[in-house]
Coordinates of C-alpha atoms in Angstrom, one line a residue:
S30 CA -6.7 -0.9 20.5
I31 CA -4.8 -1.0 17.1
D32 CA -2.6 -3.5 15.9
P33 CA 0.6 -2.5 15.5
N34 CA 0.9 -4.8 12.3
S35 CA -1.2 -2.5 10.3
Q36 CA 0.4 0.2 11.8
S37 CA 3.8 -0.9 10.1
S38 CA 2.4 -1.9 6.6
G39 CA 2.1 2.2 6.3
I40 CA 5.5 3.2 7.9
N41 CA 7.2 0.4 6.1
A42 CA 5.7 2.1 3.0
E43 CA 7.1 5.7 3.6
Y44 CA 10.7 4.1 4.5
G45 CA 10.3 2.8 1.1
G46 CA 9.2 5.9 -0.3
I47 CA 12.1 8.0 1.9
A48 CA 14.9 5.3 0.6
T49 CA 14.0 5.8 -3.1
D50 CA 13.8 9.6 -3.0
L51 CA 10.1 9.8 -4.1
G52 CA 9.4 13.1 -1.9
P53 CA 6.1 14.7 -2.1
S54 CA 5.0 13.1 -5.3
Y55 CA 1.7 11.2 -6.8
W56 CA 4.0 8.1 -6.8
F57 CA 4.7 8.3 -2.9
F58 CA 1.2 8.6 -2.1
Y59 CA 0.6 5.8 -4.6
L60 CA 2.9 3.4 -2.6
C61 CA 1.4 4.0 0.5
C62 CA -2.2 3.3 -0.9
V63 CA -0.6 -0.2 -2.7
C64 CA 0.6 -1.3 1.0
N65 CA -2.2 -0.4 2.9
F66 CA -4.8 -1.9 0.2
M67 CA -2.7 -4.8 -0.1
F68 CA -2.6 -5.2 4.1
Y69 CA -6.3 -4.4 4.3
A70 CA -6.8 -7.0 1.3
A71 CA -5.2 -9.7 3.4
H72 CA -8.0 -9.0 6.5
W73 CA -10.7 -8.8 3.9
Q74 CA -10.1 -12.4 2.3
T75 CA -9.8 -13.3 6.0
L76 CA -13.0 -12.2 6.8
V77 CA -14.6 -14.0 4.2
S78 CA -12.7 -17.3 4.3
G79 CA -12.0 -17.4 8.1
T80 CA -8.2 -18.0 7.2
L81 CA -5.4 -16.1 6.6
N82 CA -3.7 -17.1 3.0
F83 CA -0.3 -16.2 2.1
G84 CA 1.1 -15.5 -1.3
Q85 CA 4.3 -16.3 -3.0
F86 CA 5.4 -12.7 -2.8
D87 CA 3.9 -11.7 0.8
V88 CA 5.3 -10.0 3.8
T89 CA 8.6 -11.7 4.1
E90 CA 9.4 -10.8 0.6
A91 CA 8.0 -7.2 1.0
Q92 CA 10.6 -6.7 4.0
M93 CA 13.6 -8.1 2.2
F94 CA 12.6 -6.1 -0.7
L95 CA 12.5 -3.0 1.7
I96 CA 15.8 -3.8 3.5
S97 CA 17.8 -4.3 0.2
T98 CA 16.4 -0.9 -1.2
Q99 CA 17.5 0.9 1.9
L100 CA 20.8 -0.8 2.0
W101 CA 21.3 0.4 -2.1
T102 CA 20.2 3.8 -1.0
G103 CA 23.1 3.6 1.9
L104 CA 25.7 2.2 -0.4
Y105 CA 24.9 4.5 -3.5
G106 CA 22.9 7.1 -2.2
A107 CA 19.2 8.3 -3.2
D108 CA 20.3 9.5 -6.4
L109 CA 20.8 5.9 -7.8
W110 CA 16.9 6.0 -7.8
N111 CA 16.7 9.0 -10.1
I112 CA 19.0 7.7 -13.0
E113 CA 16.6 7.7 -16.0
I114 CA 15.7 4.5 -17.7
F115 CA 14.0 6.3 -20.7
E116 CA 12.6 9.6 -20.7
G117 CA 10.7 10.5 -17.4
F118 CA 10.9 7.1 -16.1
R119 CA 12.9 6.3 -13.6
I120 CA 14.5 3.3 -11.7
K121 CA 12.2 4.5 -8.9
H122 CA 9.6 4.1 -11.3
A123 CA 10.4 0.8 -12.1
L124 CA 10.8 -0.4 -8.6
L125 CA 7.3 0.7 -7.8
C126 CA 5.9 -1.0 -10.9
F127 CA 7.8 -4.1 -10.3
S128 CA 6.3 -4.5 -6.5
T129 CA 2.7 -3.5 -7.6
V130 CA 2.8 -6.2 -10.0
C131 CA 4.4 -8.7 -7.5
S132 CA 1.9 -7.9 -5.1
F133 CA -1.0 -7.7 -6.9
G134 CA -0.2 -11.0 -8.8
S135 CA 0.7 -12.7 -5.7
F136 CA -2.5 -11.5 -4.3
I137 CA -4.4 -12.7 -7.3
L138 CA -2.6 -16.0 -8.0
S139 CA -2.9 -17.3 -4.3
G140 CA -6.6 -17.3 -4.8
N141 CA -7.3 -14.7 -2.5
V142 CA -9.4 -12.6 -5.1
A143 CA -11.7 -16.0 -5.9
S144 CA -11.8 -16.4 -2.4
I145 CA -13.7 -13.2 -1.8
L146 CA -15.7 -13.3 -5.0
T147 CA -17.2 -16.9 -4.7
G148 CA -18.6 -16.3 -1.3
G149 CA -17.8 -16.6 2.4
I150 CA -18.2 -19.4 4.9
G151 CA -21.1 -17.6 6.8
K152 CA -24.9 -18.2 6.2
N153 CA -25.8 -17.7 2.3
G154 CA -22.6 -17.0 1.4
A155 CA -21.6 -14.1 3.8
T156 CA -18.6 -13.1 5.5
I157 CA -17.6 -14.9 8.9
A158 CA -19.9 -11.5 10.5
D159 CA -22.7 -12.3 8.5
T160 CA -22.2 -9.2 6.6
S161 CA -21.5 -8.9 2.4
V162 CA -18.6 -10.3 1.2
L163 CA -18.2 -7.1 -1.0
S164 CA -19.1 -4.6 1.9
P165 CA -15.3 -4.4 2.6
C166 CA -14.9 -2.1 -0.3
I167 CA -16.9 0.7 0.7
P168 CA -14.4 1.9 3.6
I169 CA -10.9 1.4 1.9
F170 CA -12.7 3.1 -1.4
L171 CA -14.0 5.8 0.6
H172 CA -10.8 6.5 2.6
T173 CA -8.8 6.3 -0.2
I174 CA -10.9 8.9 -2.4
M175 CA -11.3 11.4 0.6
F176 CA -7.2 11.7 1.2
Y177 CA -6.7 11.7 -2.9
K178 CA -9.0 14.8 -2.7
I179 CA -7.2 16.2 0.3
L180 CA -3.9 15.6 -1.8
A181 CA -5.1 17.2 -4.9
E182 CA -7.4 19.8 -3.9
S183 CA -6.1 21.3 -0.6
D184 CA -5.7 24.9 -0.9
S185 CA -2.9 24.4 2.5
V186 CA -0.7 22.1 0.3
V187 CA -0.7 20.0 3.3
Y188 CA 1.0 17.1 1.3
Q189 CA 3.5 18.9 -0.5
E190 CA 4.5 20.5 3.0
N191 CA 4.0 17.5 5.5
T192 CA 4.4 14.6 3.4
I193 CA 5.1 12.2 6.2
V194 CA 2.8 13.7 8.4
F195 CA 0.0 13.6 5.9
L196 CA 0.8 9.7 4.9
L197 CA 1.4 8.7 8.6
T198 CA -2.4 10.4 9.2
M199 CA -3.5 8.3 6.3
G200 CA -1.9 5.3 7.0
L201 CA -3.7 5.5 10.6
A202 CA -7.1 6.1 8.9
F203 CA -6.3 2.8 7.0
T204 CA -5.4 1.1 10.4
K205 CA -8.2 1.9 11.9
I206 CA -10.8 0.5 9.1
T207 CA -8.4 -2.6 8.8
N208 CA -9.0 -3.2 12.5
S209 CA -12.8 -2.5 12.5

C-alpha cells in the first residue's frame, strides 16, 4: 500500500507551484523534485538511524509557508509572484530559493546528513535493513534523471502540455520508491 503522507508531499508542491504561477517551467519541476527529495531524505535518514528526526524548518513550517502563499495569492492574485526583483528574477524565484535553503539547511543542521554518512545502526554500520547507507541514493537519482530526460527531451512535449499530470506521475513514482 502507498502512504498518503508521501503522496501529499508531491501534491502540496504542486499546490505551491500553481499558487505562485510557476506554469510549465523548469522551476516547477525543480520545486517538485526538492519537495519529493526532502520527504525521501527524511525516510532515508530514518532507515539508517532507526529514528525519524525533525529539523527546525520541517513539515509544519512548510505547510504554514504553503498556506500563507495560497492566502497571498487569493488576496492579491497570481501576478504578485511575477513582480521582478531584478532582471529575470521574480518574487516566485526568491521564494523557491528561500524554501530550498531553509529545507536543506534544516536537514543538514539537524544532523540528518551526518547520521547518514556516519553509518547506520545495523551490522557494520549498515541500515536497519542491513543494506549500505548510500544505497538509497540510487533510486532517487535514477528517478530524477529519468523524469528530467522526459521533461527536456520528449518529442511529445508532455510536460509543457500536461504539467500537472506529469508532476502527479512523478510524485507517485517518488512515493513508490519512498515506501519501498
